[in-house]
């Protein structure tokens, strides 16, 4: 037996490890299983190239809990280590690696909350164990070795009688870590970190129900048998070639990934690239629900089939973090802070690759089955519109598939819309006016007025639409968006400079004065318009600019501080050519004039849903008086 001192400069770094990595003790299991997997795959390689003469067979990794003896075993059938290799890889490599890790990251890691994304490796065993043993038999002819270390820099190394190839790691679980002696806890960790690792992992047994024999009676219980419990799927869908997968395989994998998710995904995107970086994965577009903010099922990040995190911020463009699925890449640096990640060149490339793939997929879905794409539009528009706003590249690509639905249920691309409306909806200044509504019912009369003119009205109702409109107006030339209830339709799309007015200048002046006296000026701006004589006499509108600013501020538009708190202001458009307005002007008694004005104002408010409470009561009372 040899005794030795592990060559580390810090007298005893174990307490340090414990302290700094306190919150993430659980990663030890992932690390040890990763090592067991590496050892198995290395052996596979050696046997493939003929450098190892052993039979590779069907190796497994086994995890065993021995609650009574307070031990946790991780056993593999990989390439094993000779005594010399234990000296080299465990005493030197693993320990110096851990020391280096501590030096470099102990502060940064804590700050950025990134502990657990590291490969702290074998050393992490000491976070939960006060003594660790390695019993290992190399695939070479050398005798087996037994290494023991109790957490001080001293270790012992002796020969062992293990005859079958591979490594067994035995953790003597420390008093403060007995949770790791519970089957349920180990199960939970295996499912979290190792569900898709490439070597089968066995943990205990499970009961399997067998088919009933032919001659079984009605209420005979179905026979069962105890079988090995393999916790992982070593060949998850994302590691396969897209050509080898059917639509159902993608759906099944979605269920495997999110067992508690019962809604089917809308469609998927298979990521597969090996140059200039390595990345595979499958992303799914879920049905977007109102409570997406608090969604638990997020995109999962793997490295070589080992789960790392479900925080993909910085790696996946923000607008796509609403998607689900997996990304697997060995090229994403994890031992750095999030802000560094965002500045990293390789990561930027990954992010723009993902954006491009998503855009390409959307484009091909649109081209291949437009009807289906239109049917899904409502569920995916948030992601697409958000992407158009936040990623210039995506905005350009989205030109080909972003849809603008009309109140009548037609879906146009921007180009189609443009061609459809440019003849009719271009105003006298050569500006194209795109009309839209946000609520079909509330804005019904305005929509009808626009349709009577032969105009198209879009239905734009997502929460960020005012931002998108702003973006389109600044990107496209000579266009503007106008909500149908923003003004009288003839004012929204102005065709001629002057309309003929029935009233003289003097009459207009006295009408204006009269209205200003009767109508509350803190709520309404009076706007006299010479319009069609059968257009509404009084109409309430809210200026596009003001409404949009308010909306944008509510959904997080910068630089407009205070707008959201501004009092509601409306325009009162008075049609000077209408018969009623003429009558108001010509009525002799002041009292009667006031009644007509108030009644007309209330009718205009009523059609905008603005008449409530006491004012509504007064209106009804006044109306009865008038028909008495
Ligand atoms: P890393 O895995 O990043 O190399 P670790 O600290 O996890 O670092 O492991 C150190 C080394 O110990 C490994 O590179 C490997 O050579 C050896 N090792 C650890 N576990 C095993 C195992 N189960 N079988 C064979 N070798 C192992
Ligand atoms: Mg390792």
XYZ file of C-alpha atoms and ligand atoms in Angstrom:
656
model
C 0.000 0.000 0.000
C 1.175 3.510 -0.792
C 0.348 6.562 1.181
C 0.860 9.948 -0.283
C 0.119 13.589 -0.179
C -1.914 15.200 -2.843
C 0.055 18.054 -4.201
C -2.096 21.094 -3.621
C -0.891 24.425 -2.377
C -3.866 25.138 -0.197
C -3.577 23.086 2.968
C -7.109 21.856 2.805
C -9.353 23.011 0.011
C -12.287 20.789 0.803
C -13.950 23.174 3.217
C -13.565 25.826 0.553
C -15.276 23.696 -2.018
C -18.090 23.036 0.366
C -18.487 26.658 1.161
C -18.375 28.071 -2.318
C -20.486 25.500 -3.949
C -23.018 25.176 -1.226
C -26.103 25.756 -3.293
C -25.191 23.305 -5.983
C -24.066 20.212 -4.145
C -26.328 18.089 -6.261
C -24.130 18.436 -9.347
C -21.675 15.850 -7.945
C -23.862 13.099 -9.355
C -23.928 14.600 -12.805
C -20.128 14.929 -12.701
C -19.516 11.346 -11.607
C -21.939 9.971 -14.163
C -20.316 12.123 -16.832
C -16.954 10.582 -15.919
C -18.448 7.089 -16.061
C -19.935 7.906 -19.470
C -16.627 9.307 -20.736
C -14.824 6.173 -19.561
C -17.337 3.963 -21.360
C -17.238 5.916 -24.619
C -13.425 6.027 -24.534
C -13.379 2.250 -24.297
C -15.794 2.019 -27.198
C -13.425 4.096 -29.263
C -10.390 2.028 -28.276
C -12.111 -1.233 -29.166
C -13.310 0.252 -32.447
C -9.812 1.206 -33.540
C -8.398 -2.079 -32.247
C -6.319 -0.601 -29.436
C -8.169 -2.501 -26.779
C -8.638 -6.233 -27.026
C -11.561 -6.516 -24.575
C -15.132 -7.257 -25.595
C -17.077 -3.977 -25.482
C -20.487 -5.655 -25.080
C -23.416 -3.600 -23.783
C -21.935 -1.625 -20.924
C -24.162 0.103 -18.389
C -23.667 2.542 -15.592
C -25.238 1.590 -12.302
C -26.160 3.833 -9.393
C -26.782 2.078 -6.059
C -27.842 3.494 -2.732
C -26.834 1.640 0.427
C -28.800 3.573 2.979
C -27.766 1.471 5.994
C -24.057 1.792 5.308
C -24.557 5.414 4.175
C -22.888 4.759 0.870
C -23.609 5.728 -2.703
C -22.027 3.654 -5.493
C -21.491 4.675 -9.098
C -20.288 1.723 -11.138
C -19.241 1.704 -14.762
C -17.875 -0.817 -17.230
C -15.637 1.664 -18.980
C -11.913 1.588 -19.581
C -10.889 1.730 -15.896
C -7.560 2.964 -14.556
C -4.290 1.354 -13.581
C -2.681 2.397 -10.272
C -0.374 4.698 -12.214
C -3.304 6.292 -13.953
C -5.080 6.882 -10.647
C -1.956 8.666 -9.442
C -1.884 10.746 -12.550
C -5.536 11.481 -13.301
C -7.008 11.616 -9.846
C -4.194 12.871 -7.641
C -2.831 15.315 -10.145
C -5.319 16.184 -12.881
C -8.532 16.159 -10.892
C -7.085 17.916 -7.899
C -5.133 20.540 -9.746
C -8.167 21.161 -11.915
C -10.267 21.779 -8.836
C -7.717 24.106 -7.346
C -7.463 26.071 -10.527
C -11.200 26.298 -10.688
C -11.395 27.709 -7.209
C -8.705 30.279 -7.843
C -10.327 31.516 -10.966
C -13.971 31.458 -10.264
C -14.759 31.481 -6.611
C -15.878 35.110 -6.699
C -17.218 35.313 -10.214
C -19.098 32.072 -9.901
C -20.929 33.206 -6.854
C -21.794 36.598 -8.269
C -23.172 35.350 -11.500
C -25.016 32.404 -10.029
C -23.373 30.132 -12.502
C -22.057 27.479 -10.195
C -23.282 24.170 -11.406
C -22.540 24.911 -15.022
C -18.966 23.921 -14.421
C -17.143 20.730 -14.850
C -15.667 20.714 -11.405
C -15.323 17.021 -12.043
C -14.399 14.184 -9.781
C -13.565 16.556 -6.986
C -17.184 17.556 -6.500
C -17.705 14.184 -4.761
C -16.257 15.768 -1.638
C -19.128 18.228 -1.489
C -21.342 15.434 -0.188
C -18.943 12.740 1.020
C -16.421 12.744 3.838
C -14.638 9.777 2.345
C -14.353 8.638 -1.262
C -13.097 5.314 -2.591
C -12.206 4.347 -6.124
C -11.958 0.687 -7.006
C -10.903 0.367 -10.600
C -9.704 -2.292 -13.005
C -8.193 -1.163 -16.245
C -9.063 -2.788 -19.568
C -5.286 -3.416 -19.746
C -3.781 -6.390 -17.899
C -2.681 -4.477 -14.786
C -4.152 -5.439 -11.408
C -7.035 -3.492 -9.960
C -6.369 -0.454 -7.746
C -8.081 0.812 -4.620
C -7.771 4.506 -3.778
C -9.131 6.063 -0.607
C -9.195 9.649 0.518
C -10.977 11.202 3.459
C -10.894 14.771 2.313
C -7.496 15.710 3.639
C -4.678 15.955 1.140
C -3.620 12.423 2.220
C -4.658 9.375 0.302
C -3.934 5.671 0.215
C -3.525 3.529 -2.868
C -3.383 -0.271 -2.773
C -4.038 -3.294 -4.953
C -7.584 -4.642 -5.103
C -9.075 -7.946 -6.222
C -11.699 -6.539 -8.586
C -11.577 -8.679 -11.734
C -14.221 -7.197 -14.019
C -13.259 -4.175 -16.038
C -14.415 -0.715 -15.029
C -14.588 1.676 -12.108
C -16.630 1.809 -8.948
C -16.781 5.074 -7.056
C -17.978 4.763 -3.456
C -19.097 7.876 -1.637
C -19.373 7.748 2.130
C -22.121 10.308 2.421
C -21.472 13.008 5.018
C -23.848 13.696 7.893
C -25.095 16.945 6.346
C -25.833 15.330 2.992
C -27.963 12.330 3.865
C -30.637 13.521 1.432
C -28.480 11.800 -1.200
C -29.235 8.448 0.412
C -32.905 8.789 -0.502
C -34.022 6.900 -3.604
C -36.450 9.643 -4.499
C -33.774 12.341 -4.404
C -31.358 10.328 -6.540
C -34.148 9.547 -8.956
C -34.988 13.206 -9.244
C -31.360 14.120 -9.990
C -30.940 11.368 -12.544
C -34.035 12.568 -14.370
C -32.924 16.159 -14.238
C -29.361 15.774 -15.447
C -29.013 12.391 -17.085
C -32.274 11.690 -18.846
C -30.664 11.724 -22.285
C -27.096 10.601 -21.587
C -25.612 8.231 -24.162
C -24.862 5.196 -21.950
C -27.746 3.336 -20.263
C -27.996 4.196 -16.560
C -29.512 1.655 -14.216
C -31.078 2.637 -10.930
C -32.830 -0.168 -9.034
C -35.663 -2.105 -10.547
C -39.189 -1.350 -11.587
C -42.323 -3.412 -11.903
C -43.505 -4.072 -15.415
C -46.962 -5.318 -16.267
C -47.050 -8.253 -18.679
C -49.887 -9.153 -21.026
C -52.432 -11.573 -19.504
C -52.119 -15.164 -20.678
C -54.796 -16.403 -23.126
C -56.610 -18.536 -20.545
C -56.678 -15.874 -17.796
C -60.015 -15.173 -16.137
C -61.702 -11.758 -16.329
C -60.586 -10.531 -12.902
C -57.239 -12.279 -12.645
C -54.599 -9.599 -12.028
C -52.198 -9.060 -14.916
C -48.856 -10.740 -14.229
C -45.901 -8.495 -13.421
C -42.156 -8.842 -13.371
C -39.280 -6.921 -11.870
C -37.038 -5.446 -14.524
C -33.970 -3.248 -14.487
C -34.907 0.391 -14.199
C -33.063 2.233 -16.968
C -33.657 5.902 -16.324
C -32.373 7.387 -19.573
C -33.009 7.381 -23.285
C -29.483 7.117 -24.719
C -30.633 8.090 -28.230
C -32.845 11.157 -27.941
C -34.396 12.534 -31.119
C -32.091 15.523 -31.419
C -29.043 13.265 -31.851
C -30.576 11.716 -34.956
C -30.638 12.985 -38.506
C -33.780 14.901 -39.506
C -34.191 12.501 -42.426
C -34.559 9.593 -40.002
C -37.386 11.187 -38.040
C -41.109 11.273 -38.698
C -43.514 13.915 -37.490
C -44.622 11.550 -34.725
C -41.076 11.084 -33.469
C -40.869 14.809 -32.873
C -44.171 14.823 -31.036
C -43.157 11.852 -28.917
C -39.909 13.492 -28.012
C -41.790 16.615 -26.952
C -43.778 14.478 -24.544
C -40.605 12.837 -23.302
C -39.118 16.241 -22.663
C -42.162 17.718 -20.948
C -44.158 14.836 -19.471
C -46.542 17.246 -17.760
C -47.352 19.145 -20.935
C -50.531 17.928 -22.601
C -50.838 20.416 -25.412
C -49.202 19.405 -28.681
C -46.596 21.723 -30.169
C -47.530 23.638 -33.335
C -44.356 22.738 -35.183
C -40.707 22.032 -34.653
C -37.348 23.145 -35.953
C -34.466 20.711 -36.095
C -31.106 22.376 -35.527
C -28.075 20.614 -36.876
C -24.773 22.281 -37.654
C -21.127 21.266 -37.260
C -19.290 24.218 -38.702
C -18.151 26.801 -37.570
C -19.533 25.509 -34.296
C -21.177 22.340 -33.184
C -24.817 22.447 -32.323
C -27.789 20.155 -32.464
C -31.250 20.468 -31.052
C -34.954 20.632 -31.644
C -37.038 23.711 -30.952
C -40.795 23.642 -30.678
C -43.328 26.399 -31.184
C -45.887 25.903 -28.421
C -49.353 27.376 -28.440
C -48.831 30.707 -26.763
C -51.078 31.150 -23.798
C -51.715 34.264 -21.788
C -49.629 33.044 -18.862
C -46.489 32.438 -20.920
C -44.592 34.682 -18.561
C -44.682 32.120 -15.832
C -44.029 29.122 -18.041
C -42.078 26.338 -16.456
C -41.296 24.354 -19.577
C -38.318 26.121 -21.008
C -35.658 25.401 -23.579
C -33.098 23.076 -22.045
C -29.397 23.404 -22.704
C -27.264 20.255 -22.911
C -23.611 19.602 -23.491
C -23.047 16.232 -25.096
C -26.378 14.989 -23.812
C -25.703 16.148 -20.250
C -28.256 18.630 -18.955
C -26.689 21.943 -17.992
C -29.423 24.491 -17.457
C -32.771 25.745 -18.615
C -31.614 29.317 -18.574
C -30.658 29.946 -22.191
C -30.578 33.714 -21.914
C -27.753 35.075 -24.037
C -27.492 31.921 -26.122
C -30.919 31.950 -27.680
C -32.170 35.331 -28.918
C -34.590 36.744 -26.411
C -37.658 36.552 -28.609
C -37.145 32.831 -29.008
C -36.891 32.051 -25.309
C -40.666 31.602 -25.460
C -40.097 28.444 -27.461
C -39.450 25.001 -26.008
C -37.077 22.174 -26.800
C -33.390 21.379 -26.438
C -30.101 22.774 -27.614
C -26.973 20.685 -27.323
C -23.590 22.223 -27.953
C -20.136 21.510 -26.575
C -19.058 24.914 -27.885
C -20.965 27.117 -25.487
C -18.629 28.358 -22.752
C -20.364 27.910 -19.441
C -17.692 28.932 -16.994
C -18.274 32.595 -17.718
C -20.816 35.136 -16.673
C -23.957 35.857 -18.639
C -22.796 39.277 -19.759
C -19.576 37.801 -21.075
C -21.600 35.180 -22.870
C -23.543 37.833 -24.738
C -20.356 39.438 -25.964
C -18.699 36.174 -26.961
C -18.196 35.856 -30.716
C -18.971 32.138 -30.913
C -22.124 32.541 -28.896
C -23.241 35.417 -31.111
C -22.836 33.155 -34.117
C -24.899 30.477 -32.429
C -27.607 32.958 -31.627
C -27.805 34.261 -35.170
C -27.743 30.742 -36.556
C -30.780 29.897 -34.443
C -32.557 33.044 -35.602
C -31.866 32.170 -39.214
C -33.040 28.585 -38.849
C -36.269 29.687 -37.234
C -36.891 32.238 -39.973
C -36.158 29.683 -42.696
C -38.509 27.195 -41.122
C -41.313 29.729 -40.870
C -40.781 30.665 -44.471
C -40.989 27.099 -45.679
C -44.078 26.409 -43.572
C -45.675 29.461 -45.107
C -44.737 28.437 -48.629
C -45.676 24.789 -48.280
C -49.008 25.143 -46.557
C -50.215 28.670 -46.350
C -53.659 27.752 -45.114
C -52.255 25.904 -42.143
C -49.831 28.730 -41.438
C -52.664 31.256 -41.438
C -54.629 29.070 -39.052
C -51.704 29.077 -36.645
C -50.919 32.748 -37.035
C -52.706 33.871 -33.894
C -50.669 31.449 -31.818
C -47.303 32.372 -33.243
C -47.628 36.058 -34.035
C -46.308 37.200 -30.670
C -42.981 35.467 -31.244
C -42.735 36.683 -34.812
C -43.726 40.265 -34.079
C -41.405 40.380 -31.114
C -38.621 39.024 -33.299
C -39.290 41.622 -35.989
C -38.921 44.325 -33.384
C -35.821 43.029 -31.705
C -33.699 41.478 -34.463
C -33.038 43.395 -37.641
C -32.089 40.226 -39.538
C -35.311 38.574 -38.514
C -37.293 41.634 -39.530
C -35.880 41.372 -43.037
C -36.561 37.663 -43.282
C -40.049 37.994 -41.844
C -41.048 40.056 -44.860
C -41.696 36.725 -46.552
C -44.080 35.285 -43.962
C -45.278 37.938 -41.510
C -49.014 38.272 -41.966
C -51.399 41.179 -41.662
C -54.914 39.883 -41.088
C -57.964 41.944 -42.012
C -61.187 42.278 -40.053
C -62.733 39.991 -42.668
C -60.296 37.166 -42.019
C -57.974 37.619 -44.983
C -54.261 37.305 -44.351
C -51.885 39.374 -46.439
C -48.143 39.645 -46.506
C -46.977 43.233 -46.502
C -46.360 43.155 -50.217
C -49.789 41.706 -50.967
C -51.419 44.296 -48.759
C -49.505 47.080 -50.407
C -50.572 46.035 -53.885
C -54.140 45.518 -52.788
C -54.669 48.958 -51.256
C -52.265 51.300 -52.946
C -54.721 52.512 -55.591
C -57.518 53.370 -53.164
C -55.775 54.245 -49.949
C -53.167 56.669 -51.129
C -53.962 60.173 -49.958
C -53.534 63.502 -51.699
C -49.944 63.768 -50.444
C -49.067 60.421 -51.998
C -48.908 58.723 -48.662
C -50.289 55.223 -48.306
C -52.621 55.010 -45.319
C -53.026 51.586 -43.754
C -56.212 51.398 -41.738
C -56.493 49.090 -38.795
C -58.777 48.225 -35.926
C -57.861 46.724 -32.591
C -61.313 45.519 -31.610
C -63.895 44.429 -34.146
C -66.911 45.017 -31.909
C -65.928 48.218 -30.178
C -64.898 49.874 -33.426
C -67.677 48.420 -35.523
C -69.205 51.639 -36.832
C -65.802 53.012 -37.842
C -64.903 49.779 -39.593
C -68.180 49.881 -41.506
C -67.576 53.483 -42.543
C -64.168 52.532 -43.930
C -65.504 49.481 -45.718
C -68.251 51.542 -47.366
C -65.473 53.533 -48.968
C -63.965 50.292 -50.283
C -61.013 50.394 -47.881
C -59.359 47.393 -46.244
C -59.147 47.383 -42.454
C -56.523 45.275 -40.701
C -57.176 43.653 -37.386
C -54.071 44.215 -35.288
C -54.595 43.224 -31.709
C -51.353 41.955 -30.200
C -50.025 43.845 -27.208
C -46.895 45.077 -28.953
C -48.574 46.139 -32.147
C -48.051 49.864 -31.631
C -44.300 49.247 -31.481
C -44.453 47.175 -34.642
C -46.445 49.880 -36.440
C -43.872 52.450 -35.440
C -41.148 50.183 -36.781
C -42.927 49.642 -40.092
C -43.569 53.348 -40.521
C -39.903 54.141 -40.103
C -38.713 51.295 -42.319
C -41.105 51.556 -45.237
C -41.326 54.661 -47.289
C -44.275 56.992 -47.331
C -46.755 54.979 -45.343
C -48.658 55.595 -42.183
C -50.972 53.528 -40.044
C -54.242 54.940 -38.809
C -56.668 53.300 -36.458
C -60.170 53.513 -37.891
C -61.567 55.344 -34.903
C -58.798 57.938 -34.963
C -60.812 60.428 -37.005
C -63.542 60.661 -39.572
C -62.672 58.345 -42.432
C -62.362 61.255 -44.875
C -59.804 62.784 -42.575
C -57.874 59.560 -42.131
C -57.374 59.319 -45.862
C -57.600 62.856 -47.187
C -58.351 62.923 -50.866
C -58.953 66.622 -51.582
C -57.633 69.738 -50.010
C -60.863 71.570 -49.302
C -64.407 70.417 -48.896
C -67.254 72.752 -49.661
C -68.720 74.165 -46.502
C -72.369 75.089 -46.124
C -71.538 77.509 -43.342
C -70.042 80.929 -43.833
C -66.939 81.952 -41.916
C -69.064 83.994 -39.509
C -71.424 81.124 -38.879
C -68.483 78.841 -38.200
C -67.102 81.291 -35.707
C -70.295 81.581 -33.726
C -70.804 77.781 -33.826
C -67.311 77.313 -32.473
C -67.931 79.780 -29.651
C -71.232 78.193 -28.778
C -69.741 74.698 -28.654
C -66.841 75.847 -26.524
C -69.245 77.214 -23.967
C -71.313 74.036 -23.730
C -68.801 71.215 -24.251
C -66.336 70.574 -21.373
C -63.019 71.787 -22.740
C -60.837 69.698 -20.417
C -62.097 66.562 -22.152
C -62.778 67.508 -25.747
C -60.974 69.419 -28.438
C -63.512 70.792 -30.852
C -62.755 70.279 -34.504
C -65.123 71.678 -37.130
C -65.142 69.709 -40.365
C -67.088 70.196 -43.563
C -67.963 66.614 -44.376
C -70.648 64.685 -46.245
C -74.029 65.997 -45.151
C -75.138 62.506 -44.134
C -72.002 61.683 -42.147
C -72.510 61.755 -38.355
C -73.060 65.265 -36.976
C -70.928 64.656 -33.885
C -68.104 62.148 -33.645
C -65.553 61.416 -30.958
C -62.066 60.362 -31.953
C -58.778 59.940 -30.209
C -55.737 61.205 -32.059
C -53.585 58.329 -33.355
C -50.411 59.849 -32.007
C -51.620 60.251 -28.471
C -53.251 56.853 -28.241
C -50.222 55.099 -29.644
C -47.814 56.834 -27.297
C -49.912 55.753 -24.372
C -50.073 52.171 -25.585
C -46.367 52.031 -26.218
C -45.633 53.337 -22.811
C -47.844 50.728 -21.234
C -45.952 47.979 -23.039
C -42.545 49.371 -22.228
C -41.579 52.065 -24.675
C -38.713 54.207 -23.445
C -38.486 57.959 -23.560
C -42.130 58.776 -23.087
C -42.177 59.178 -19.402
C -45.429 60.469 -18.057
C -47.559 59.825 -21.109
C -49.403 56.969 -19.459
C -50.599 59.291 -16.755
C -51.930 61.930 -19.096
C -55.676 62.569 -18.821
C -57.817 61.068 -21.545
C -58.300 63.678 -24.296
C -60.596 63.282 -27.256
C -61.414 65.152 -30.405
C -65.007 66.125 -30.948
C -65.442 66.234 -34.699
C -68.461 68.328 -35.633
C -69.768 67.998 -39.162
C -70.692 71.528 -40.180
C -72.499 70.262 -43.241
C -74.929 68.096 -41.329
C -78.549 69.173 -41.040
C -78.549 68.873 -37.258
C -75.612 71.222 -36.830
C -77.352 73.735 -39.039
C -80.390 73.416 -36.800
C -78.379 73.921 -33.628
C -76.999 77.126 -35.051
C -80.392 78.418 -36.099
C -82.325 77.509 -32.970
C -83.480 80.641 -31.242
C -83.393 79.843 -27.525
C -80.105 79.206 -25.825
C -81.604 76.508 -23.625
C -82.747 74.481 -26.607
C -79.327 74.845 -28.245
C -77.650 73.465 -25.158
C -80.021 70.541 -25.065
C -79.322 69.636 -28.688
C -75.576 69.926 -28.187
C -75.566 67.831 -25.017
C -77.777 65.229 -26.569
C -75.569 64.983 -29.687
C -72.422 64.863 -27.603
C -73.858 62.069 -25.484
C -74.860 60.095 -28.572
C -71.319 60.410 -29.871
C -69.951 59.283 -26.532
C -72.399 56.427 -26.437
C -71.159 55.092 -29.746
C -67.609 55.063 -28.346
C -68.669 53.358 -25.136
C -67.717 56.457 -23.172
C -71.023 57.272 -21.553
C -71.304 55.854 -18.072
C -72.661 56.433 -14.574
C -74.463 59.643 -13.788
C -73.919 61.026 -17.269
C -75.663 58.014 -18.740
C -78.569 58.442 -16.333
C -78.915 62.096 -17.277
C -78.819 61.210 -20.932
C -81.654 58.726 -20.599
C -83.717 61.184 -18.612
C -83.150 63.920 -21.166
C -84.053 61.563 -24.007
C -87.412 60.732 -22.405
C -88.095 64.427 -21.895
C -87.423 65.039 -25.562
C -89.852 62.425 -26.862
C -92.594 63.322 -24.384
P -12.474 15.641 -16.417
O -13.604 14.693 -16.501
O -12.874 17.023 -16.837
O -11.242 15.179 -17.136
P -12.514 14.957 -13.680
O -12.002 15.611 -12.462
O -13.969 14.688 -13.734
O -12.061 15.819 -14.900
O -11.773 13.586 -13.857
C -10.367 13.558 -13.888
C -9.862 12.356 -14.636
O -10.039 11.171 -13.853
C -10.590 12.056 -15.911
O -10.072 12.818 -16.984
C -10.315 10.575 -16.104
O -9.049 10.371 -16.704
C -10.243 10.059 -14.695
N -11.526 9.438 -14.319
C -12.474 9.955 -13.529
N -13.526 9.100 -13.387
C -13.220 8.012 -14.124
C -13.894 6.749 -14.393
N -15.104 6.480 -13.886
N -13.251 5.859 -15.189
C -12.042 6.122 -15.690
N -11.374 7.281 -15.493
C -11.931 8.200 -14.702
Mg -15.340 14.848 -15.437
